[in-house]
Amino acid sequence: MKSLSRLGAIIKKEVRQLRRDRLTFGMVFGLPVIQILLFGYAINTDVRHLRTAVANQADTHLSREFIANIGATQVVNIIDEVSTPEELESLLRRGEISIGILIPADFDRRVLDGTRSAVQLLLDGSDPTVLSVASQLRNVPIQYSPAAGTGNRATAIETRPYYNPERRTPVNIVPGLMGVILMMTMMLFTAVAIVRERERGNLELLINTPVSSAELMIGKVTPYIAIGLLQLALILGVGQLLFDVPVRGSIMDLYIAGIAFIAAKLALGLLISTAVHTQFQAMQMTVFILMPSILLSGFMFPFDGMPAVAQFIGEILPTTHFIRLTRGIMLRDAPLAELTTDFYYLVGFTLVAMTIAALRFTKRLD
Amino acid sequence: MSSEYAIEARGLSKHFGSLKAVNQLDLKVPRGQIYGFLGPNGSGKSTTIRMLCGLLTPTEGTATVLDTEVPGDSRDLKPKIGYMTQKFSLFGDMTVFENLQFISEIYSYPKSGRIGRIDELLEKYDLTQQRRQMAGTMSGGQKQRLALACAVLHGPDLLLLDEPTSAVDPQSRRDFWSNLFRLAERGTTILVSTHYMDEAERCHRLAILDRGIKVADGTPRDLQASTGMRVIEVIADDPYAAQAVIHDLAEVASVTQLGVRLRVLIPEHHDNALQIVERALSAAGVDAQSSLSSATLEDVFVAVTMGPEERIA
Ligand SMILES: Nc1ncnc2c1ncn2[C@@H]1O[C@H](COP(=O)(O)OP(=O)(O)OP(=O)(O)O)[C@@H](O)[C@H]1O
Ligand SMILES: [Mg+2]
């Protein structure tokens, strides 16, 4: 009973202080919105309208049709027609185009023949996005109409993306972004929570009161669980409103997964707070964990493509597991019950981190 | 059975690396008394107080604080102690009232009496005007009054006050001390560290610390009676010249200037102390009147905290 009222006192104090800290309070809501806008609009891996020039040395019906097909993909924007490969090269070098398409004079024969490549793509290799586009262009069909059936090798490779057929970036980004944004705010707030009171001298007073370590820890993180859930709702709302990001699975499951992840991050933040001596060190530690969480969690790069060491580190990070949960629930309509491994990992992580934090925080100054 | 002492420390030591911040401290603080802790900067006052309330683990030694062993499980001790830190440790971004309210909740003060208790303290510590002011924006003395109000809110048996009046004006300091006496009358034991001699004189007993070592303890009267020094007061038109002359005397332990007066300490085994000073002054042609005086606490403090290089064997 006394313990509950002490816990209540700590929570009330935290909320009060947070409300008065205008900047932090603004960040709680501003950060998610700004991040989602940034990631949603700026980081767009759909590449479109790359400046392109064509040197059509064949100038046959087939070659003109091919160029029209390429233009129809909207991946390229044909801004120039030249006659020689040398001209294409010079345009590339000057940075006026990203892609040069060279159609040799014997284009039709090459298409029919099928042993030599019919078209040459000259690519600006200094830009990694351009390289990835080449694979999309390779799928553009070259059909020798009306005689169908022969020389149709390009269309033989067909890709059919599941879950995000339009290949819209926000749909892929938002579930992961939820993890990244929650991680940033939750971890940072709690990482400085204890150490700030240590720096201000409040801790010397607090640890001389009957408040126990556990009460102090739990009291400090509880308000942030509510804030984390608010942020989650905010990200989902903005994602749906602006980018039409679907939630195909149960919204309830999503929030339960969210609570588990928020708790894990808060516990980790507290652990940091007990290990450092200044707020500046707390920030550094947070960034130290932030970077791998962004890079190795599958948010930026596909998890399966990473080397074993990176995968191992990724598996330890709670963000990895949360992103798997959100992608599963939001995009694949998977029930939480089918994603238990990731969910239990988050719960286990929270318990372990919280216990270590409470043990480390010994109510002493030395 | 509770002991007659609120605090009993035995060989309490705290080392920070090679620095012996507190060195083999023995201390007996009787219940219901105001016990002063006097000592220059860095002499280990705060460190001792922190060890007594369980904030720091002693390197050596133990203490019994309100029948609880230190170091040890101090959970039962916390509600019985009120601690006022040297540095302001309340929440600057909360109002005076909110701070007091928080403390009352943390100490589980009976809900029905909370508001009444807070109002009573605001009144007693002259903070009624500041009730809605953010604690961080208050003046130094106001902060200290708030800190004391918070320390006594739950009615502790033992108050540990670390330089509670360092920023308080003389009038408020008198009020502050009359509050302390009232608390002591009701049975609260108070351990208070200070730099002020007038405050030290008001304590029932006091201990003087120097570089982590307790160099004297007892009632102010006992301490004044047993300095081992003769005190000579010199009044001179040119105190600087007089000081220069006296300082060079081999027998003199220390000279302290207080305005036009000089207080000269000479160890007791020189029985013609007054003549030594008078002779030296007239030989140097300095016009001055010298007389034997009784030791004040300030003299005691100077005598016992002199470095070994100043001390005369
Ligand atoms: N955490 C610490 N680490 C290292 N040294 C310390 C630590 N705390 C105190 N000290 C040192 O121990 C000595 C005693 O410090 P303490 O704070 O107890 O002095 P004090 O008597 O309270 O001084 P003041 O009157 O200035 O408050 C000082 O030399 C101080 O530098
Ligand atoms: Mg001190």
JSON list of C-alpha atoms and ligand atoms in Angstrom, two decimals, chain B residues 16 19 21 40-47 86 163 195, ligand 1:
[
{"chain": "B", "resi": 16, "resn": "PHE", "atom": "CA", "xyz": [38.91, 7.96, -1.90]},
{"chain": "B", "resi": 19, "resn": "LEU", "atom": "CA", "xyz": [42.94, 10.33, 0.17]},
{"chain": "B", "resi": 21, "resn": "ALA", "atom": "CA", "xyz": [38.64, 11.83, 3.62]},
{"chain": "B", "resi": 40, "resn": "PRO", "atom": "CA", "xyz": [37.49, 23.62, 7.34]},
{"chain": "B", "resi": 41, "resn": "ASN", "atom": "CA", "xyz": [36.60, 22.86, 3.71]},
{"chain": "B", "resi": 42, "resn": "GLY", "atom": "CA", "xyz": [37.37, 19.31, 2.73]},
{"chain": "B", "resi": 43, "resn": "SER", "atom": "CA", "xyz": [37.76, 18.11, 6.32]},
{"chain": "B", "resi": 44, "resn": "GLY", "atom": "CA", "xyz": [35.26, 15.29, 5.77]},
{"chain": "B", "resi": 45, "resn": "LYS", "atom": "CA", "xyz": [32.05, 16.65, 7.28]},
{"chain": "B", "resi": 46, "resn": "SER", "atom": "CA", "xyz": [29.82, 15.82, 4.33]},
{"chain": "B", "resi": 47, "resn": "THR", "atom": "CA", "xyz": [31.51, 12.47, 3.82]},
{"chain": "B", "resi": 86, "resn": "GLN", "atom": "CA", "xyz": [24.72, 20.62, 1.35]},
{"chain": "B", "resi": 163, "resn": "GLU", "atom": "CA", "xyz": [25.65, 23.33, 6.29]},
{"chain": "B", "resi": 195, "resn": "HIS", "atom": "CA", "xyz": [31.43, 27.02, 9.39]},
{"chain": "C", "resi": 1, "resn": "LIG", "atom": "N1", "xyz": [33.29, 11.08, -4.34]},
{"chain": "C", "resi": 1, "resn": "LIG", "atom": "C1", "xyz": [34.50, 11.54, -4.01]},
{"chain": "C", "resi": 1, "resn": "LIG", "atom": "N2", "xyz": [35.59, 11.15, -4.71]},
{"chain": "C", "resi": 1, "resn": "LIG", "atom": "C2", "xyz": [36.82, 11.59, -4.37]},
{"chain": "C", "resi": 1, "resn": "LIG", "atom": "N3", "xyz": [37.07, 12.44, -3.37]},
{"chain": "C", "resi": 1, "resn": "LIG", "atom": "C3", "xyz": [36.04, 12.88, -2.65]},
{"chain": "C", "resi": 1, "resn": "LIG", "atom": "C4", "xyz": [34.70, 12.46, -2.92]},
{"chain": "C", "resi": 1, "resn": "LIG", "atom": "N4", "xyz": [33.88, 13.06, -2.04]},
{"chain": "C", "resi": 1, "resn": "LIG", "atom": "C5", "xyz": [34.66, 13.81, -1.27]},
{"chain": "C", "resi": 1, "resn": "LIG", "atom": "N5", "xyz": [35.96, 13.72, -1.62]},
{"chain": "C", "resi": 1, "resn": "LIG", "atom": "C6", "xyz": [37.09, 14.38, -0.96]},
{"chain": "C", "resi": 1, "resn": "LIG", "atom": "O1", "xyz": [37.03, 14.09, 0.41]},
{"chain": "C", "resi": 1, "resn": "LIG", "atom": "C7", "xyz": [37.39, 15.19, 1.19]},
{"chain": "C", "resi": 1, "resn": "LIG", "atom": "C8", "xyz": [36.32, 15.51, 2.18]},
{"chain": "C", "resi": 1, "resn": "LIG", "atom": "O2", "xyz": [35.19, 16.02, 1.49]},
{"chain": "C", "resi": 1, "resn": "LIG", "atom": "P1", "xyz": [33.87, 16.50, 2.23]},
{"chain": "C", "resi": 1, "resn": "LIG", "atom": "O3", "xyz": [32.90, 16.85, 1.17]},
{"chain": "C", "resi": 1, "resn": "LIG", "atom": "O4", "xyz": [33.48, 15.47, 3.22]},
{"chain": "C", "resi": 1, "resn": "LIG", "atom": "O5", "xyz": [34.37, 17.82, 2.96]},
{"chain": "C", "resi": 1, "resn": "LIG", "atom": "P2", "xyz": [33.53, 18.85, 3.83]},
{"chain": "C", "resi": 1, "resn": "LIG", "atom": "O6", "xyz": [34.12, 18.84, 5.19]},
{"chain": "C", "resi": 1, "resn": "LIG", "atom": "O7", "xyz": [32.09, 18.58, 3.71]},
{"chain": "C", "resi": 1, "resn": "LIG", "atom": "O8", "xyz": [33.92, 20.21, 3.11]},
{"chain": "C", "resi": 1, "resn": "LIG", "atom": "P3", "xyz": [33.02, 21.52, 2.85]},
{"chain": "C", "resi": 1, "resn": "LIG", "atom": "O9", "xyz": [33.05, 22.33, 4.09]},
{"chain": "C", "resi": 1, "resn": "LIG", "atom": "O10", "xyz": [33.72, 22.21, 1.74]},
{"chain": "C", "resi": 1, "resn": "LIG", "atom": "O11", "xyz": [31.65, 21.05, 2.48]},
{"chain": "C", "resi": 1, "resn": "LIG", "atom": "C9", "xyz": [37.68, 16.34, 0.21]},
{"chain": "C", "resi": 1, "resn": "LIG", "atom": "O12", "xyz": [39.07, 16.44, 0.04]},
{"chain": "C", "resi": 1, "resn": "LIG", "atom": "C10", "xyz": [37.01, 15.89, -1.05]},
{"chain": "C", "resi": 1, "resn": "LIG", "atom": "O13", "xyz": [37.72, 16.37, -2.17]}
]
